[in-house]
mmCIF file of C-alpha atoms in Angstrom:
data_model
loop_
_atom_site.group_PDB
_atom_site.id
_atom_site.type_symbol
_atom_site.label_atom_id
_atom_site.label_comp_id
_atom_site.label_asym_id
_atom_site.label_seq_id
_atom_site.Cartn_x
_atom_site.Cartn_y
_atom_site.Cartn_z
ATOM 1 C CA MET W 1417 -16.316 -14.248 18.130
ATOM 2 C CA LYS W 1418 -13.965 -17.154 17.484
ATOM 3 C CA HIS W 1419 -10.844 -17.783 19.578
ATOM 4 C CA ARG W 1420 -7.570 -19.199 18.379
ATOM 5 C CA LYS W 1421 -4.166 -19.635 19.996
ATOM 6 C CA CYS W 1422 -0.839 -19.599 18.188
ATOM 7 C CA LYS W 1423 2.752 -18.693 18.944
ATOM 8 C CA VAL W 1424 3.261 -15.887 16.435
ATOM 9 C CA VAL W 1425 0.946 -13.435 14.673
ATOM 10 C CA ILE W 1426 2.327 -11.701 11.580
ATOM 11 C CA ILE W 1427 0.519 -8.645 10.251
ATOM 12 C CA GLY W 1428 0.837 -8.426 6.474
ATOM 13 C CA ALA W 1429 1.473 -10.944 3.672
ATOM 14 C CA GLY W 1430 3.813 -8.792 1.623
ATOM 15 C CA ALA W 1431 7.473 -9.622 1.057
ATOM 16 C CA SER W 1432 8.512 -9.030 4.683
ATOM 17 C CA GLY W 1433 5.603 -11.031 6.119
ATOM 18 C CA LEU W 1434 6.152 -13.980 3.797
ATOM 19 C CA VAL W 1435 9.887 -14.300 4.392
ATOM 20 C CA THR W 1436 9.371 -13.932 8.138
ATOM 21 C CA ALA W 1437 6.858 -16.788 8.141
ATOM 22 C CA LYS W 1438 9.158 -18.929 6.018
ATOM 23 C CA TYR W 1439 12.079 -18.622 8.429
ATOM 24 C CA LEU W 1440 9.933 -19.070 11.513
ATOM 25 C CA LEU W 1441 8.723 -22.361 10.042
ATOM 26 C CA GLN W 1442 12.014 -23.622 8.627
ATOM 27 C CA VAL W 1443 14.523 -22.215 11.124
ATOM 28 C CA GLY W 1444 12.407 -21.201 14.102
ATOM 29 C CA ASN W 1445 11.127 -24.780 14.445
ATOM 30 C CA LEU W 1446 7.480 -23.710 14.447
ATOM 31 C CA ASP W 1447 4.604 -25.624 12.876
ATOM 32 C CA ALA W 1448 2.083 -24.078 10.470
ATOM 33 C CA LYS W 1449 -0.513 -24.018 13.268
ATOM 34 C CA ASP W 1450 1.886 -21.900 15.338
ATOM 35 C CA VAL W 1451 2.088 -19.057 12.779
ATOM 36 C CA THR W 1452 -0.833 -16.900 11.652
ATOM 37 C CA ILE W 1453 -0.420 -14.268 8.927
ATOM 38 C CA ILE W 1454 -3.193 -11.697 8.726
ATOM 39 C CA GLU W 1455 -3.702 -10.124 5.293
ATOM 40 C CA GLU W 1456 -6.338 -7.476 4.605
ATOM 41 C CA THR W 1457 -6.622 -8.202 0.848
ATOM 42 C CA ASP W 1458 -7.442 -11.377 -1.052
ATOM 43 C CA GLN W 1459 -3.905 -12.320 -2.066
ATOM 44 C CA VAL W 1460 -0.250 -12.060 -1.059
ATOM 45 C CA GLY W 1461 2.021 -9.298 -2.309
ATOM 46 C CA GLY W 1462 1.594 -6.258 -0.087
ATOM 47 C CA ILE W 1463 2.066 -3.038 -2.069
ATOM 48 C CA TRP W 1464 2.745 -5.094 -5.205
ATOM 49 C CA ASN W 1465 -0.882 -6.224 -5.168
ATOM 50 C CA ARG W 1466 -2.849 -3.557 -7.040
ATOM 51 C CA ARG W 1467 -6.135 -5.495 -7.122
ATOM 52 C CA GLY W 1468 -8.806 -3.817 -5.044
ATOM 53 C CA ARG W 1469 -6.482 -0.881 -4.471
ATOM 54 C CA PRO W 1470 -8.182 1.243 -1.803
ATOM 55 C CA MET W 1471 -8.511 4.940 -2.672
ATOM 56 C CA GLN W 1472 -9.637 7.370 -0.043
ATOM 57 C CA GLU W 1473 -10.145 11.032 0.656
ATOM 58 C CA GLN W 1474 -7.795 11.705 3.520
ATOM 59 C CA ASP W 1475 -8.449 14.680 5.735
ATOM 60 C CA VAL W 1476 -5.036 16.266 5.960
ATOM 61 C CA LYS W 1477 -4.664 18.941 8.592
ATOM 62 C CA VAL W 1478 -3.237 22.007 6.855
ATOM 63 C CA SER W 1479 -2.877 24.908 9.284
ATOM 64 C CA ILE W 1480 -6.274 24.793 11.028
ATOM 65 C CA ASP W 1481 -8.323 23.573 8.065
ATOM 66 C CA GLY W 1482 -9.059 19.985 7.062
ATOM 67 C CA ILE W 1483 -8.435 19.792 3.301
ATOM 68 C CA PRO W 1484 -9.480 16.614 1.426
ATOM 69 C CA VAL W 1485 -6.605 15.094 -0.573
ATOM 70 C CA LYS W 1486 -6.964 11.954 -2.668
ATOM 71 C CA THR W 1487 -4.649 9.234 -1.371
ATOM 72 C CA SER W 1488 -4.231 5.468 -1.556
ATOM 73 C CA MET W 1489 -2.785 2.775 0.693
ATOM 74 C CA GLN W 1490 -1.445 0.880 -2.345
ATOM 75 C CA PRO W 1491 1.045 3.287 -3.958
ATOM 76 C CA VAL W 1492 1.922 1.159 -6.991
ATOM 77 C CA TYR W 1493 0.828 2.537 -10.333
ATOM 78 C CA GLU W 1494 0.445 1.080 -13.812
ATOM 79 C CA ASP W 1495 3.663 0.135 -15.628
ATOM 80 C CA LEU W 1496 5.771 0.568 -12.489
ATOM 81 C CA LEU W 1497 9.226 -1.003 -12.674
ATOM 82 C CA THR W 1498 11.319 -1.833 -9.627
ATOM 83 C CA ASN W 1499 13.974 0.759 -8.850
ATOM 84 C CA LEU W 1500 16.378 -2.012 -7.902
ATOM 85 C CA PRO W 1501 17.694 -4.797 -10.130
ATOM 86 C CA SER W 1502 16.097 -8.197 -9.694
ATOM 87 C CA THR W 1503 19.367 -9.572 -8.293
ATOM 88 C CA LEU W 1504 18.864 -7.342 -5.246
ATOM 89 C CA MET W 1505 15.088 -7.692 -5.094
ATOM 90 C CA ALA W 1506 15.212 -11.499 -4.965
ATOM 91 C CA PHE W 1507 15.419 -13.663 -1.875
ATOM 92 C CA SER W 1508 18.606 -15.708 -1.516
ATOM 93 C CA ASP W 1509 17.025 -19.039 -2.472
ATOM 94 C CA MET W 1510 14.799 -17.963 -5.364
ATOM 95 C CA ASN W 1511 15.815 -15.848 -8.348
ATOM 96 C CA PHE W 1512 13.483 -13.911 -10.574
ATOM 97 C CA PRO W 1513 12.989 -15.590 -13.967
ATOM 98 C CA ILE W 1514 15.391 -14.235 -16.602
ATOM 99 C CA SER W 1515 12.353 -13.323 -18.712
ATOM 100 C CA ASP W 1516 11.309 -10.771 -16.040
ATOM 101 C CA GLY W 1517 14.240 -8.565 -17.011
ATOM 102 C CA LEU W 1518 16.690 -6.664 -14.838
ATOM 103 C CA PHE W 1519 13.996 -4.333 -13.462
ATOM 104 C CA PRO W 1520 10.777 -6.389 -13.187
ATOM 105 C CA ARG W 1521 7.343 -4.870 -13.636
ATOM 106 C CA GLN W 1522 4.854 -4.765 -10.771
ATOM 107 C CA GLU W 1523 2.882 -7.792 -11.935
ATOM 108 C CA ARG W 1524 6.087 -9.860 -12.212
ATOM 109 C CA VAL W 1525 7.031 -9.017 -8.621
ATOM 110 C CA LEU W 1526 3.528 -9.979 -7.507
ATOM 111 C CA ARG W 1527 3.822 -13.324 -9.324
ATOM 112 C CA TYR W 1528 7.266 -13.875 -7.798
ATOM 113 C CA LEU W 1529 5.869 -13.429 -4.276
ATOM 114 C CA HIS W 1530 2.934 -15.723 -5.042
ATOM 115 C CA VAL W 1531 5.305 -18.485 -6.203
ATOM 116 C CA TYR W 1532 7.515 -17.891 -3.148
ATOM 117 C CA ALA W 1533 4.515 -18.382 -0.849
ATOM 118 C CA GLN W 1534 3.541 -21.565 -2.709
ATOM 119 C CA ARG W 1535 7.036 -23.062 -2.622
ATOM 120 C CA ASN W 1536 7.292 -22.509 1.099
ATOM 121 C CA ASN W 1537 3.773 -23.739 1.939
ATOM 122 C CA LEU W 1538 2.729 -20.441 3.466
ATOM 123 C CA PHE W 1539 -0.869 -20.260 2.263
ATOM 124 C CA ASN W 1540 -2.031 -22.521 5.088
ATOM 125 C CA CYS W 1541 -0.877 -19.845 7.542
ATOM 126 C CA ILE W 1542 -2.679 -16.890 5.962
ATOM 127 C CA LEU W 1543 -6.050 -15.372 6.874
ATOM 128 C CA PHE W 1544 -7.068 -13.401 3.768
ATOM 129 C CA ASN W 1545 -9.597 -10.548 3.682
ATOM 130 C CA SER W 1546 -8.945 -9.988 7.371
ATOM 131 C CA HIS W 1547 -8.380 -6.661 9.064
ATOM 132 C CA VAL W 1548 -6.516 -6.199 12.348
ATOM 133 C CA SER W 1549 -8.511 -3.800 14.485
ATOM 134 C CA LYS W 1550 -6.614 -4.039 17.771
ATOM 135 C CA CYS W 1551 -3.497 -5.562 19.335
ATOM 136 C CA GLU W 1552 -2.899 -5.386 23.051
ATOM 137 C CA LYS W 1553 -0.544 -7.082 25.477
ATOM 138 C CA THR W 1554 -2.259 -8.570 28.506
ATOM 139 C CA LYS W 1555 -0.706 -8.023 31.898
ATOM 140 C CA GLN W 1556 -2.112 -11.226 33.358
ATOM 141 C CA ASP W 1557 -0.415 -13.815 31.160
ATOM 142 C CA GLY W 1558 1.811 -11.593 28.974
ATOM 143 C CA CYS W 1559 0.313 -12.759 25.677
ATOM 144 C CA TRP W 1560 -0.793 -10.666 22.703
ATOM 145 C CA ARG W 1561 -4.540 -10.464 22.083
ATOM 146 C CA VAL W 1562 -5.152 -9.604 18.427
ATOM 147 C CA THR W 1563 -8.682 -8.768 17.293
ATOM 148 C CA VAL W 1564 -9.279 -9.560 13.614
ATOM 149 C CA ASP W 1565 -12.320 -8.685 11.497
ATOM 150 C CA GLU W 1566 -13.000 -11.351 8.863
ATOM 151 C CA GLN W 1567 -14.624 -9.575 5.939
ATOM 152 C CA ASP W 1568 -15.858 -12.720 4.162
ATOM 153 C CA LEU W 1569 -17.556 -14.233 7.201
ATOM 154 C CA GLN W 1570 -18.485 -10.921 8.810
ATOM 155 C CA ASP W 1571 -17.117 -12.276 12.051
ATOM 156 C CA GLU W 1572 -14.382 -11.500 14.540
ATOM 157 C CA ILE W 1573 -11.464 -13.690 15.567
ATOM 158 C CA LEU W 1574 -9.528 -13.207 18.774
ATOM 159 C CA LEU W 1575 -5.984 -14.511 18.383
ATOM 160 C CA GLU W 1576 -3.724 -15.093 21.364
ATOM 161 C CA ALA W 1577 0.000 -15.257 20.637
ATOM 162 C CA ASP W 1578 3.387 -15.062 22.329
ATOM 163 C CA ARG W 1579 4.853 -12.737 19.699
ATOM 164 C CA LEU W 1580 3.514 -10.023 17.411
ATOM 165 C CA ILE W 1581 5.443 -9.351 14.185
ATOM 166 C CA VAL W 1582 4.447 -6.185 12.314
ATOM 167 C CA CYS W 1583 5.082 -6.437 8.554
ATOM 168 C CA SER W 1584 2.639 -3.814 7.317
ATOM 169 C CA GLY W 1585 5.244 -1.684 5.545
ATOM 170 C CA HIS W 1586 6.060 1.998 5.275
ATOM 171 C CA PHE W 1587 3.410 3.201 2.888
ATOM 172 C CA ARG W 1588 0.332 3.326 5.091
ATOM 173 C CA LYS W 1589 -0.096 7.013 5.802
ATOM 174 C CA PRO W 1590 0.600 9.499 2.979
ATOM 175 C CA PHE W 1591 2.066 12.758 4.236
ATOM 176 C CA VAL W 1592 1.018 16.196 2.997
ATOM 177 C CA PRO W 1593 2.938 19.163 4.443
ATOM 178 C CA PRO W 1594 1.300 22.479 5.382
ATOM 179 C CA VAL W 1595 0.939 24.853 2.423
ATOM 180 C CA ILE W 1596 -0.012 28.486 2.927
ATOM 181 C CA GLY W 1597 -3.199 29.265 1.023
ATOM 182 C CA LEU W 1598 -4.037 25.663 0.115
ATOM 183 C CA LYS W 1599 -7.710 26.295 0.867
ATOM 184 C CA LYS W 1600 -7.795 28.793 -2.006
ATOM 185 C CA PHE W 1601 -6.782 26.214 -4.583
ATOM 186 C CA GLN W 1602 -9.679 25.317 -6.881
ATOM 187 C CA GLY W 1603 -8.100 22.414 -8.774
ATOM 188 C CA LYS W 1604 -7.467 18.767 -7.909
ATOM 189 C CA LEU W 1605 -5.382 17.802 -4.888
ATOM 190 C CA MET W 1606 -3.794 14.380 -4.644
ATOM 191 C CA HIS W 1607 -0.870 12.508 -3.152
ATOM 192 C CA SER W 1608 1.530 10.496 -5.303
ATOM 193 C CA SER W 1609 0.115 7.337 -3.687
ATOM 194 C CA ALA W 1610 -3.097 7.883 -5.679
ATOM 195 C CA PHE W 1611 -1.351 8.232 -9.047
ATOM 196 C CA THR W 1612 -2.407 5.496 -11.469
ATOM 197 C CA LYS W 1613 -1.679 6.433 -15.097
ATOM 198 C CA ALA W 1614 -0.786 9.397 -17.302
ATOM 199 C CA ALA W 1615 -4.102 9.270 -19.173
ATOM 200 C CA ASP W 1616 -5.854 10.579 -16.055
ATOM 201 C CA PHE W 1617 -4.062 13.933 -16.515
ATOM 202 C CA LYS W 1618 -4.901 14.717 -20.136
ATOM 203 C CA ASP W 1619 -4.856 18.495 -20.779
ATOM 204 C CA GLU W 1620 -4.008 19.248 -17.145
ATOM 205 C CA VAL W 1621 -1.256 21.502 -15.835
ATOM 206 C CA VAL W 1622 0.304 19.340 -13.133
ATOM 207 C CA LEU W 1623 2.460 20.649 -10.307
ATOM 208 C CA ILE W 1624 4.423 17.912 -8.550
ATOM 209 C CA ILE W 1625 5.780 18.894 -5.143
ATOM 210 C CA GLY W 1626 8.863 16.823 -4.387
ATOM 211 C CA ALA W 1627 11.451 15.164 -6.622
ATOM 212 C CA SER W 1628 12.577 12.070 -4.812
ATOM 213 C CA THR W 1629 11.901 8.581 -6.165
ATOM 214 C CA SER W 1630 8.137 8.818 -6.745
ATOM 215 C CA GLY W 1631 7.990 12.499 -7.671
ATOM 216 C CA SER W 1632 10.707 12.313 -10.303
ATOM 217 C CA GLU W 1633 9.390 9.080 -11.795
ATOM 218 C CA ILE W 1634 5.822 10.380 -12.052
ATOM 219 C CA ALA W 1635 7.142 13.620 -13.564
ATOM 220 C CA GLY W 1636 8.997 11.576 -16.160
ATOM 221 C CA ILE W 1637 5.912 9.479 -16.967
ATOM 222 C CA LEU W 1638 3.686 12.542 -17.378
ATOM 223 C CA ALA W 1639 6.204 14.584 -19.373
ATOM 224 C CA LYS W 1640 7.039 11.695 -21.693
ATOM 225 C CA SER W 1641 3.347 10.950 -22.329
ATOM 226 C CA LYS W 1642 2.817 14.442 -23.836
ATOM 227 C CA LEU W 1643 -0.763 14.316 -22.512
ATOM 228 C CA CYS W 1644 -0.439 17.215 -20.052
ATOM 229 C CA LYS W 1645 -0.402 20.856 -21.029
ATOM 230 C CA ASP W 1646 2.531 21.319 -18.658
ATOM 231 C CA VAL W 1647 4.405 19.352 -16.017
ATOM 232 C CA ILE W 1648 5.981 21.431 -13.253
ATOM 233 C CA VAL W 1649 8.177 20.066 -10.466
ATOM 234 C CA SER W 1650 8.868 22.019 -7.293
ATOM 235 C CA VAL W 1651 12.180 21.128 -5.607
ATOM 236 C CA ARG W 1652 13.381 22.988 -2.523
ATOM 237 C CA ASN W 1653 17.048 22.111 -3.053
ATOM 238 C CA LEU W 1654 17.994 20.959 -6.544
ATOM 239 C CA HIS W 1655 20.946 18.750 -5.623
ATOM 240 C CA GLN W 1656 22.837 16.831 -8.279
ATOM 241 C CA ARG W 1657 20.967 13.712 -7.208
ATOM 242 C CA TYR W 1658 17.603 15.277 -8.024
ATOM 243 C CA LYS W 1659 18.907 16.530 -11.366
ATOM 244 C CA ALA W 1660 19.726 12.922 -12.207
ATOM 245 C CA TYR W 1661 16.319 11.730 -10.982
ATOM 246 C CA LEU W 1662 14.591 14.361 -13.153
ATOM 247 C CA LYS W 1663 16.566 13.687 -16.325
ATOM 248 C CA VAL W 1664 13.678 11.990 -18.168
ATOM 249 C CA ALA W 1665 11.242 14.706 -17.081
ATOM 250 C CA THR W 1666 13.447 17.628 -18.116
ATOM 251 C CA GLU W 1667 14.387 16.006 -21.424
ATOM 252 C CA ASN W 1668 10.663 15.874 -22.167
ATOM 253 C CA GLY W 1669 9.909 19.483 -21.321
ATOM 254 C CA ALA W 1670 9.117 19.475 -17.602
ATOM 255 C CA ILE W 1671 9.553 22.825 -15.855
ATOM 256 C CA ILE W 1672 11.669 22.822 -12.685
ATOM 257 C CA CYS W 1673 10.817 25.400 -10.018
ATOM 258 C CA PRO W 1674 12.210 26.046 -6.528
ATOM 259 C CA GLY W 1675 10.280 25.577 -3.307
ATOM 260 C CA LEU W 1676 6.652 26.627 -3.063
ATOM 261 C CA GLN W 1677 6.064 29.761 -1.004
ATOM 262 C CA ARG W 1678 2.262 30.034 -1.024
ATOM 263 C CA ILE W 1679 -0.901 29.668 -3.053
ATOM 264 C CA GLU W 1680 -2.479 32.962 -4.091
ATOM 265 C CA ASP W 1681 -5.904 33.684 -5.501
ATOM 266 C CA LYS W 1682 -6.994 32.214 -8.851
ATOM 267 C CA ASN W 1683 -4.758 29.154 -8.401
ATOM 268 C CA ALA W 1684 -1.576 31.178 -8.785
ATOM 269 C CA ILE W 1685 1.356 29.361 -7.166
ATOM 270 C CA LEU W 1686 4.116 31.638 -5.903
ATOM 271 C CA PHE W 1687 7.575 30.067 -5.642
ATOM 272 C CA THR W 1688 10.470 31.250 -3.505
ATOM 273 C CA ASN W 1689 12.183 32.938 -6.467
ATOM 274 C CA GLY W 1690 9.103 35.070 -7.217
ATOM 275 C CA GLN W 1691 8.049 32.955 -10.186
ATOM 276 C CA ARG W 1692 4.375 32.029 -10.633
ATOM 277 C CA GLN W 1693 2.682 29.039 -12.221
ATOM 278 C CA TYR W 1694 -1.003 28.200 -12.644
ATOM 279 C CA PRO W 1695 -1.571 24.442 -12.220
ATOM 280 C CA THR W 1696 -4.915 22.665 -12.373
ATOM 281 C CA VAL W 1697 -3.592 19.697 -10.351
ATOM 282 C CA ILE W 1698 -1.255 19.624 -7.363
ATOM 283 C CA LEU W 1699 0.328 16.238 -6.717
ATOM 284 C CA PHE W 1700 2.173 15.889 -3.419
ATOM 285 C CA ALA W 1701 5.139 13.526 -3.769
ATOM 286 C CA THR W 1702 6.040 14.242 -0.163
ATOM 287 C CA GLY W 1703 6.440 10.800 1.318
ATOM 288 C CA TYR W 1704 4.789 8.881 4.117
ATOM 289 C CA ARG W 1705 4.581 8.581 7.861
ATOM 290 C CA TYR W 1706 4.551 5.355 9.838
ATOM 291 C CA SER W 1707 1.131 4.387 11.118
ATOM 292 C CA PHE W 1708 0.129 1.426 13.294
ATOM 293 C CA PRO W 1709 -3.456 2.204 14.349
ATOM 294 C CA PHE W 1710 -3.987 -1.383 15.505
ATOM 295 C CA LEU W 1711 -1.333 -1.141 18.215
ATOM 296 C CA ASP W 1712 -2.616 -0.031 21.593
ATOM 297 C CA ASP W 1713 -0.133 2.643 22.650
ATOM 298 C CA ALA W 1714 -2.350 4.507 25.109
ATOM 299 C CA SER W 1715 -0.260 3.359 28.057
ATOM 300 C CA VAL W 1716 3.084 4.053 26.335
ATOM 301 C CA SER W 1717 4.759 7.435 26.650
ATOM 302 C CA THR W 1718 5.892 9.255 23.520
ATOM 303 C CA LYS W 1719 9.512 8.781 24.536
ATOM 304 C CA ASP W 1720 9.090 5.029 25.067
ATOM 305 C CA SER W 1721 6.996 4.307 21.975
ATOM 306 C CA TRP W 1722 8.184 2.324 18.932
ATOM 307 C CA VAL W 1723 7.571 5.288 16.638
ATOM 308 C CA ARG W 1724 7.940 9.030 17.011
ATOM 309 C CA LYS W 1725 4.724 10.906 17.733
ATOM 310 C CA ASP W 1726 4.747 12.530 14.285
ATOM 311 C CA GLY W 1727 5.241 9.145 12.606
ATOM 312 C CA TYR W 1728 8.413 10.348 10.923
ATOM 313 C CA LYS W 1729 10.812 7.793 12.333
ATOM 314 C CA MET W 1730 10.905 4.492 14.216
ATOM 315 C CA GLN W 1731 12.590 4.439 17.623
ATOM 316 C CA ASN W 1732 13.555 2.127 20.489
ATOM 317 C CA LEU W 1733 14.184 -0.791 18.112
ATOM 318 C CA TYR W 1734 17.190 -2.985 18.902
ATOM 319 C CA ASN W 1735 19.051 -3.841 15.702
ATOM 320 C CA ARG W 1736 16.318 -1.865 13.927
ATOM 321 C CA LEU W 1737 13.593 -4.457 14.522
ATOM 322 C CA ILE W 1738 13.074 -5.542 18.161
ATOM 323 C CA TYR W 1739 11.207 -3.233 20.530
ATOM 324 C CA THR W 1740 13.518 -2.793 23.495
ATOM 325 C CA LYS W 1741 10.729 -2.260 26.025
ATOM 326 C CA ASP W 1742 9.057 -5.540 25.009
ATOM 327 C CA PRO W 1743 11.028 -7.898 22.718
ATOM 328 C CA SER W 1744 7.859 -9.849 21.900
ATOM 329 C CA LEU W 1745 6.956 -6.943 19.582
ATOM 330 C CA VAL W 1746 8.988 -6.952 16.353
ATOM 331 C CA PHE W 1747 8.951 -4.775 13.227
ATOM 332 C CA ILE W 1748 10.334 -6.360 10.051
ATOM 333 C CA GLY W 1749 11.158 -4.145 7.087
ATOM 334 C CA THR W 1750 10.891 -0.655 8.566
ATOM 335 C CA SER W 1751 14.650 -0.132 8.605
ATOM 336 C CA ASN W 1752 15.048 1.184 5.067
ATOM 337 C CA LEU W 1753 12.313 3.568 3.994
ATOM 338 C CA LEU W 1754 13.689 4.842 0.680
ATOM 339 C CA ILE W 1755 14.619 1.555 -0.979
ATOM 340 C CA SER W 1756 13.759 -1.810 0.544
ATOM 341 C CA PRO W 1757 15.471 -4.782 -1.091
ATOM 342 C CA PHE W 1758 13.962 -8.071 -0.004
ATOM 343 C CA MET W 1759 17.356 -9.170 1.283
ATOM 344 C CA ILE W 1760 17.037 -6.870 4.307
ATOM 345 C CA PHE W 1761 13.755 -8.537 5.243
ATOM 346 C CA GLU W 1762 15.418 -11.926 4.868
ATOM 347 C CA TYR W 1763 18.363 -11.125 7.128
ATOM 348 C CA GLN W 1764 15.983 -9.758 9.749
ATOM 349 C CA ALA W 1765 13.684 -12.771 9.463
ATOM 350 C CA HIS W 1766 16.534 -15.274 9.854
ATOM 351 C CA TYR W 1767 17.871 -13.377 12.867
ATOM 352 C CA LEU W 1768 14.406 -13.384 14.448
ATOM 353 C CA ALA W 1769 13.966 -17.111 13.768
ATOM 354 C CA LYS W 1770 17.212 -17.844 15.612
ATOM 355 C CA ILE W 1771 15.903 -15.881 18.585
ATOM 356 C CA VAL W 1772 12.642 -17.838 18.482
ATOM 357 C CA ASN W 1773 14.388 -21.242 18.397
ATOM 358 C CA GLY W 1774 16.681 -20.229 21.261
ATOM 359 C CA THR W 1775 19.948 -20.260 19.319
ATOM 360 C CA VAL W 1776 20.405 -16.512 19.735
ATOM 361 C CA ALA W 1777 19.779 -14.875 23.100
ATOM 362 C CA LEU W 1778 18.844 -11.216 23.342
ATOM 363 C CA PRO W 1779 20.992 -9.096 25.662
ATOM 364 C CA ALA W 1780 19.568 -7.284 28.655
ATOM 365 C CA TYR W 1781 17.529 -4.130 28.110
ATOM 366 C CA GLU W 1782 20.491 -1.897 29.005
ATOM 367 C CA GLU W 1783 22.643 -3.400 26.254
ATOM 368 C CA MET W 1784 19.851 -3.187 23.693
ATOM 369 C CA ASN W 1785 19.266 0.429 24.624
ATOM 370 C CA LYS W 1786 22.975 1.194 24.133
ATOM 371 C CA GLU W 1787 22.722 -0.032 20.552
ATOM 372 C CA VAL W 1788 19.684 2.194 19.978
ATOM 373 C CA ILE W 1789 21.451 5.216 21.484
ATOM 374 C CA SER W 1790 24.505 4.593 19.280
ATOM 375 C CA ARG W 1791 22.311 5.413 16.265
ATOM 376 C CA SER W 1792 20.565 8.409 17.814
ATOM 377 C CA ASN W 1793 22.561 10.900 15.728
ATOM 378 C CA GLU W 1794 21.260 9.508 12.426
ATOM 379 C CA LYS W 1795 19.522 12.279 10.537
ATOM 380 C CA GLY W 1796 16.471 11.941 8.355
ATOM 381 C CA GLN W 1797 14.081 9.025 8.155
ATOM 382 C CA ASP W 1798 15.029 5.360 8.380
ATOM 383 C CA VAL W 1799 17.265 5.101 5.322
ATOM 384 C CA LEU W 1800 20.146 2.622 5.214
ATOM 385 C CA LEU W 1801 21.260 2.991 1.584
ATOM 386 C CA PHE W 1802 24.995 2.210 1.554
ATOM 387 C CA LYS W 1803 24.826 0.860 5.107
ATOM 388 C CA CYS W 1804 22.803 -2.130 3.867
ATOM 389 C CA PRO W 1805 25.769 -4.529 3.516
ATOM 390 C CA SER W 1806 27.226 -3.710 6.929
ATOM 391 C CA TYR W 1807 23.799 -3.906 8.581
ATOM 392 C CA CYS W 1808 22.993 -7.269 7.006
ATOM 393 C CA ASN W 1809 26.454 -8.568 7.857
ATOM 394 C CA SER W 1810 25.996 -7.553 11.490
ATOM 395 C CA LEU W 1811 22.785 -9.616 11.694
ATOM 396 C CA ALA W 1812 24.387 -12.521 9.826
ATOM 397 C CA LYS W 1813 27.320 -12.536 12.237
ATOM 398 C CA ILE W 1814 24.907 -13.045 15.141
ATOM 399 C CA SER W 1815 22.568 -15.518 13.471
ATOM 400 C CA GLY W 1816 25.041 -17.470 11.316
ATOM 401 C CA PHE W 1817 23.147 -16.685 8.110
ATOM 402 C CA GLN W 1818 24.949 -17.359 4.860
ATOM 403 C CA GLY W 1819 23.292 -14.962 2.474
ATOM 404 C CA TYR W 1820 24.455 -12.315 0.050
ATOM 405 C CA TRP W 1821 27.741 -10.905 1.343
#
């Protein structure tokens, strides 16, 4: 096992990890040797990197049975376009090329992040093909001990750092809800994270459960391809927003059904209105849960943890990024689950860099906890949406960042 000391360890070389490293180097007054980025794949990009996309059979606990469901930790499929315009996706100091269009394709976003890392000399900080197996805070000297498995060298590295910055994203643990009778289903079961292309569903009857961003877009892709026998979408509450999301799907013949009640024999799906459909594939577009298996939380109570026990929502994070119980633990990019423009990562990274260089001082625990409590009535998962400008402005006011608004 090799040992190395640095000041900051960043987990993940996606957009949030790269911009965090950039600001720590350029504003936080750290040297390249002080910052180590750990990346489990062979290139930067995070979810935008489809190469070597890991597929897995995840044992999802449904009632008391473990049912295998095909999932992936890289939920970006072929021909994916960003759901935000490039003007919002871009960092403040680097625009997307005009030739990438208003809504860039996946490979253009990946190239953008690669160029961003090059321009800011970040490659010297990155350990590629490296997997974080454990992070623990020592009581003796108060430093983080991060155990890293180097796949290329088949060796372990023990990193010691003052701060641990988690930039591993939202899309690590696909969520499949309990479904009555799921064990009876004889067709294919998969999560939207494992969707790749429409050609994989030729002559299938596909039931998509969920109609948010991924569910509606996949429904549109499948319906428009005309490769499936039928495309069915189950939506518990068909709000106007979902009708808009499903416009492409419905215009191309997709069938919209209410919530699923149970699965009966012979693959019959019973919906809450008494209607039945007979799919050969069930695709769960039911979102994700936060997962940080590398963090040692055995000594942390459920109430005091950084994430709820069910993984549904982050908690105890001052200004949505700094763990109040231990400010040396920071989460960049978890504040906006539904849509994550890179600008949010940038505002958070600049704010953190000012804390690191001593320009911004954190308040006492009691004050940080008050800020957390002030948001305790927020419903749903961590979704900022129209609060993005005010949130970014609040960080900019503290850190003096001149960014977007």
